[in-house]
Coordinates of C-alpha atoms in Angstrom, one line a residue:
M1 CA -29.8 -42.9 -52.0
F2 CA -31.2 -41.8 -48.7
S3 CA -27.9 -43.8 -46.9
R4 CA -25.8 -42.0 -49.9
N5 CA -26.6 -38.4 -48.9
R6 CA -26.7 -39.0 -45.0
M7 CA -23.3 -39.9 -45.6
T8 CA -22.3 -37.0 -47.5
T9 CA -23.9 -34.7 -45.6
T10 CA -22.0 -36.1 -42.5
A11 CA -18.8 -35.7 -43.9
L12 CA -19.2 -32.0 -45.4
G13 CA -20.2 -31.3 -41.4
A14 CA -16.7 -32.9 -40.2
L15 CA -15.1 -30.7 -42.8
A16 CA -16.8 -28.1 -41.7
L17 CA -15.8 -28.9 -38.0
C18 CA -12.0 -29.5 -38.4
A19 CA -11.9 -25.9 -40.6
T20 CA -14.1 -24.1 -37.3
L21 CA -11.5 -25.3 -35.4
S22 CA -8.1 -24.8 -37.2
L23 CA -9.7 -20.8 -37.4
T24 CA -9.9 -21.2 -33.4
P25 CA -6.9 -19.8 -32.2
A26 CA -5.4 -22.4 -29.4
V27 CA -5.4 -21.7 -25.9
A28 CA -2.1 -20.7 -24.1
Q29 CA -0.7 -23.3 -21.6
D30 CA 2.0 -23.2 -19.1
S31 CA 4.8 -25.0 -20.0
T32 CA 5.9 -27.9 -17.3
D33 CA 9.4 -26.3 -17.2
P34 CA 10.0 -25.4 -13.9
I35 CA 9.4 -21.3 -12.8
K36 CA 12.8 -20.0 -11.1
L37 CA 11.7 -17.7 -7.9
T38 CA 15.0 -16.3 -6.7
L39 CA 15.6 -16.6 -2.5
H40 CA 17.6 -13.8 -1.3
D41 CA 18.9 -13.2 2.9
W42 CA 16.2 -11.9 4.8
T43 CA 13.1 -13.4 6.2
G44 CA 10.1 -11.1 4.5
Q45 CA 12.1 -12.1 1.0
L46 CA 11.6 -15.8 1.6
I47 CA 8.5 -15.6 2.9
T48 CA 6.9 -13.4 -0.1
T49 CA 8.5 -15.9 -2.8
Q50 CA 7.2 -19.0 -0.7
I51 CA 3.5 -17.8 -1.1
M52 CA 3.9 -16.9 -4.3
G53 CA 5.3 -20.7 -5.4
E54 CA 3.3 -22.2 -3.4
V55 CA 0.3 -20.7 -5.3
L56 CA 1.4 -21.6 -8.4
K57 CA 2.0 -24.9 -7.2
K58 CA -1.8 -24.9 -6.4
A59 CA -2.6 -24.4 -10.3
G60 CA -0.2 -27.1 -11.3
N61 CA 3.5 -25.4 -12.3
N62 CA 6.3 -26.3 -11.6
V63 CA 8.1 -24.2 -9.3
E64 CA 11.8 -24.5 -8.4
Y65 CA 13.6 -22.0 -5.5
V66 CA 16.9 -20.6 -6.6
Q67 CA 19.6 -18.9 -3.9
A68 CA 20.7 -15.6 -5.8
D69 CA 22.0 -12.5 -5.5
Y70 CA 19.5 -9.6 -4.8
L71 CA 21.4 -7.1 -7.1
A72 CA 23.3 -9.8 -9.6
Q73 CA 20.4 -11.9 -10.2
F74 CA 19.3 -9.7 -13.1
A75 CA 22.3 -11.0 -15.3
G76 CA 20.0 -14.6 -14.7
L77 CA 16.7 -12.6 -15.0
E78 CA 17.8 -11.3 -18.3
S79 CA 19.4 -14.3 -19.8
G80 CA 16.3 -16.7 -18.8
D81 CA 17.6 -18.5 -16.7
L82 CA 15.8 -17.2 -14.0
H83 CA 12.8 -16.1 -13.6
V84 CA 11.0 -14.1 -10.9
A85 CA 12.3 -11.9 -7.9
M86 CA 9.7 -11.2 -5.9
E87 CA 11.4 -8.2 -3.6
M88 CA 12.6 -5.6 -5.9
W89 CA 12.9 -2.3 -3.2
E90 CA 12.5 1.1 -4.6
T91 CA 15.0 2.0 -2.0
T92 CA 17.8 0.5 -2.7
G93 CA 17.5 -1.7 -6.3
R94 CA 15.5 1.3 -8.1
D95 CA 18.9 1.9 -10.9
A96 CA 19.9 -1.9 -11.0
M97 CA 15.7 -2.3 -11.8
D98 CA 15.4 0.0 -14.4
A99 CA 19.0 -1.0 -16.0
A100 CA 17.3 -4.2 -16.8
T101 CA 14.4 -3.6 -17.6
A102 CA 15.8 -1.0 -20.2
T103 CA 17.6 -4.1 -21.8
G104 CA 13.6 -4.9 -22.9
K105 CA 15.1 -8.9 -21.5
V106 CA 12.9 -8.1 -18.0
E107 CA 9.9 -6.8 -17.0
N108 CA 8.5 -5.1 -14.3
F109 CA 5.9 -7.6 -13.2
G110 CA 4.0 -4.3 -10.8
A111 CA 4.3 -3.6 -7.7
T112 CA 3.6 -6.0 -4.4
G113 CA 1.4 -3.9 -2.3
M114 CA 4.1 -3.8 0.1
K115 CA 5.6 0.0 0.9
A116 CA 9.4 -0.3 1.3
K117 CA 11.4 2.0 4.2
E118 CA 15.0 1.4 4.6
E119 CA 17.1 4.4 6.5
W120 CA 20.1 5.0 9.5
W121 CA 17.8 3.8 13.1
Y122 CA 18.7 4.5 15.9
P123 CA 17.1 3.5 20.0
E124 CA 15.6 6.3 21.6
Y125 CA 17.6 6.6 24.3
M126 CA 20.6 7.3 22.1
K127 CA 19.0 10.7 21.8
E128 CA 20.4 11.9 24.8
K129 CA 23.7 11.7 24.1
C130 CA 23.3 13.2 20.2
P131 CA 20.3 15.9 21.6
G132 CA 19.8 17.1 17.7
L133 CA 18.4 13.7 16.1
P134 CA 17.2 12.9 13.6
N135 CA 18.5 15.5 11.9
W136 CA 21.1 14.2 10.2
E137 CA 23.6 16.8 10.5
A138 CA 23.6 15.9 14.6
L139 CA 26.0 13.5 13.4
K140 CA 28.8 15.5 12.1
D141 CA 29.1 16.9 15.4
E142 CA 32.5 14.8 17.1
K143 CA 30.6 14.3 20.5
C144 CA 27.9 12.8 19.0
A145 CA 29.8 10.3 16.4
E146 CA 31.9 9.7 19.6
A147 CA 28.7 8.7 21.4
F148 CA 28.3 6.2 18.7
S149 CA 31.5 4.6 18.3
T150 CA 33.1 1.4 19.5
A151 CA 36.5 0.5 20.5
E152 CA 37.1 -0.7 16.6
T153 CA 35.8 2.9 15.2
A154 CA 36.9 5.3 18.2
P155 CA 36.5 8.2 17.5
K156 CA 34.6 7.9 14.8
G157 CA 31.0 6.8 15.0
R158 CA 30.2 3.3 14.0
Y159 CA 27.0 2.7 11.5
L160 CA 25.9 -0.8 11.1
G161 CA 24.9 -1.2 7.6
G162 CA 23.6 -4.3 5.7
P163 CA 24.9 -7.1 4.2
V164 CA 26.8 -5.2 1.6
T165 CA 24.9 -7.0 -1.6
W166 CA 21.9 -5.3 -0.8
G167 CA 23.6 -2.0 -2.0
G168 CA 22.4 1.3 -0.4
F169 CA 25.2 3.6 -0.7
D170 CA 26.1 3.9 2.5
D171 CA 29.8 4.6 2.4
E172 CA 29.2 6.5 -0.2
R173 CA 26.6 9.1 2.1
V174 CA 29.3 8.9 4.7
E175 CA 32.1 10.4 2.6
A176 CA 29.4 13.1 0.3
L177 CA 28.1 14.3 3.6
D178 CA 31.5 14.3 5.3
L179 CA 30.1 12.2 8.6
P180 CA 32.5 11.4 11.1
F181 CA 31.6 7.8 11.0
E182 CA 32.8 4.0 9.8
V183 CA 30.5 1.8 7.9
I184 CA 30.7 -2.0 9.0
H185 CA 28.5 -4.3 7.1
A186 CA 26.8 -6.9 9.1
G187 CA 27.3 -10.5 7.2
T188 CA 23.7 -11.3 7.2
D189 CA 20.0 -10.5 8.2
A190 CA 20.2 -12.3 11.3
A191 CA 23.5 -10.6 12.5
L192 CA 22.0 -7.3 12.0
F193 CA 18.7 -7.6 14.3
A194 CA 20.7 -9.6 16.4
E195 CA 23.2 -7.1 17.2
L196 CA 20.6 -4.7 18.0
E197 CA 19.4 -7.0 20.2
S198 CA 22.0 -7.1 21.9
A199 CA 22.2 -3.1 22.0
Y200 CA 18.6 -2.7 23.2
Q201 CA 18.9 -4.8 25.8
R202 CA 22.1 -3.3 27.4
Q203 CA 21.3 0.1 26.3
A204 CA 24.1 0.7 24.5
P205 CA 25.1 3.1 21.3
I206 CA 24.0 2.0 18.0
L207 CA 23.3 3.3 15.1
L208 CA 22.3 0.9 12.3
W209 CA 19.9 0.0 8.6
I210 CA 17.1 -0.7 9.8
Y211 CA 13.7 -1.4 7.3
A212 CA 10.0 -1.7 7.2
P213 CA 8.5 -3.6 6.7
H214 CA 10.1 -5.8 9.7
W215 CA 9.0 -6.5 12.7
S216 CA 11.9 -4.3 15.0
T217 CA 10.4 -0.8 14.1
A218 CA 7.3 -2.6 16.6
K219 CA 9.6 -3.5 19.0
Y220 CA 11.8 -1.2 19.2
K221 CA 11.0 2.5 20.0
G222 CA 13.3 4.5 18.0
E223 CA 13.4 6.8 15.0
W224 CA 14.6 7.1 11.7
V225 CA 17.8 9.5 11.1
E226 CA 16.3 12.4 8.8
F227 CA 18.7 12.8 5.9
P228 CA 18.0 15.6 2.9
E229 CA 15.0 14.0 1.0
Y230 CA 16.4 11.9 -2.0
T231 CA 15.7 12.9 -5.1
K232 CA 16.8 10.9 -8.7
E233 CA 19.3 13.9 -9.5
C234 CA 21.0 13.4 -5.9
Y235 CA 22.5 10.1 -7.3
T236 CA 23.5 11.1 -10.5
D237 CA 24.0 14.8 -10.8
P238 CA 26.7 15.7 -8.1
A239 CA 26.2 19.1 -8.7
W240 CA 23.2 18.3 -6.5
G241 CA 22.8 18.7 -2.6
S242 CA 25.5 20.1 0.1
N243 CA 28.1 18.7 -2.0
P244 CA 29.2 19.7 -5.3
D245 CA 31.2 17.3 -5.8
M246 CA 29.5 14.2 -5.3
A247 CA 26.7 12.6 -5.5
Y248 CA 25.2 10.2 -2.6
D249 CA 24.6 13.1 -0.2
C250 CA 20.7 12.9 0.7
G251 CA 18.8 9.8 1.9
K252 CA 17.7 6.8 0.7
P253 CA 14.5 6.7 -1.6
F254 CA 11.2 5.3 -0.3
G255 CA 8.5 3.5 -2.3
E256 CA 7.5 0.4 -3.7
I257 CA 8.1 -3.0 -3.1
W258 CA 8.4 -4.7 -6.9
K259 CA 7.9 -7.6 -8.3
V260 CA 10.4 -8.5 -11.5
G261 CA 11.4 -11.1 -13.8
W262 CA 12.7 -12.1 -17.1
V263 CA 10.5 -11.5 -20.4
G264 CA 10.1 -14.2 -21.5
V265 CA 7.4 -15.4 -18.6
K266 CA 4.2 -14.4 -20.0
D267 CA 4.4 -16.2 -23.4
K268 CA 6.1 -19.7 -21.7
W269 CA 3.6 -19.4 -18.3
P270 CA 1.0 -16.9 -19.2
D271 CA -1.2 -18.2 -16.5
A272 CA 2.0 -18.0 -14.0
Y273 CA 2.5 -14.6 -15.0
N274 CA -0.9 -12.8 -14.4
A275 CA -0.9 -14.8 -11.1
I276 CA 2.7 -13.7 -10.2
K277 CA 1.1 -10.0 -12.0
A278 CA -2.1 -10.4 -9.4
F279 CA -0.2 -10.7 -6.3
T280 CA -0.5 -8.3 -3.5
I281 CA 0.0 -8.5 0.2
D282 CA 0.2 -5.5 2.8
N283 CA 3.2 -4.2 5.2
D284 CA 1.4 -5.4 8.2
E285 CA 0.6 -9.0 6.6
M286 CA 4.5 -9.0 5.7
G287 CA 5.1 -7.6 9.3
Q288 CA 3.3 -10.3 11.5
M289 CA 4.7 -13.1 9.3
I290 CA 8.1 -12.2 9.8
T291 CA 7.5 -11.4 13.8
K292 CA 6.2 -15.3 13.9
V293 CA 9.3 -16.8 12.0
D294 CA 12.2 -13.8 13.9
L295 CA 11.3 -14.0 17.3
D296 CA 8.6 -16.8 17.9
G297 CA 10.7 -19.5 15.9
K298 CA 8.3 -20.6 13.9
K299 CA 9.1 -22.2 10.5
I300 CA 8.6 -19.9 7.2
E301 CA 7.1 -23.1 5.6
D302 CA 4.7 -23.6 8.7
V303 CA 3.7 -19.7 8.1
V304 CA 3.7 -19.7 4.7
A305 CA 1.0 -22.6 5.3
E306 CA -0.7 -21.0 7.6
W307 CA -1.0 -17.7 5.7
M308 CA -2.1 -20.2 2.3
G309 CA -4.5 -22.0 4.6
A310 CA -6.3 -18.7 5.6
N311 CA -6.3 -16.8 2.5
E312 CA -7.5 -19.2 -0.2
P313 CA -10.4 -16.8 -1.4
R314 CA -7.9 -14.3 -2.2
W315 CA -5.1 -16.3 -3.2
S316 CA -7.9 -19.0 -5.5
Q317 CA -8.5 -15.7 -7.6
W318 CA -4.7 -14.5 -9.1
I319 CA -5.0 -18.0 -10.4
K320 CA -8.6 -18.1 -11.5
K321 CA -8.6 -18.4 -15.1

């Protein structure tokens, strides 16, 4: 009798445990499918993305890096074919990001901690030839424009823009502000700064797209052109600004560098999602790492590994459960 009662009690206990377990919600686990992080065509973004990728690998995630166009990538992020873009700059990517998030298929994962500035920039030695700078109206003067000209653009000045994939509306800005300049787009990030290096060494005229965080603003003495301050209406309402018939008659916006991605990341990879949202880095850190790659000749992988080793207590918190 004792034995039978004991067995009955045990069986009832087991049933109660099973009932309890069935009522306990299952803890979501990250999928073993690869998280696809997009790579673009400038050093800082490659560093940011690989830091994030290495941190996710430490958490046990499967990571895949995919080369993608900066603006066109949103088609892949909306469909879920791509998953995370670690740098979307307020200065050039806000419109594309807002359009994508408005679909409900892309999510803003928050700020990276870096602050973006991208604008026309000139070496300090050019102020003697165009003394009205940094005021943008100095560029309207034909003598100033000629000072920035080259054989291919004379008598118009030459403005060296970033690769066309970066956006930025420089061609539209020149037309809207009636500047006697021709926009020439650099083929790559490396070509852009190689030309700056060459011109600076020769004290040759150059006006070009410079962005921060980057090493160039520390290495070279110069200034950004001061255009009419950006407002959203400048880009959307032709009636705004000095040209009543055209938009983009102002400078570029300044602001955050954002992390964005496919809205399904939080459900498919919940732990990775939390880590991506927690990721943060500042301009000084990034500028130092870009310098190590672009000026000191170190490999991106080595610079990332060095950062990972020096910051383990920090990134460990990003993946802490």
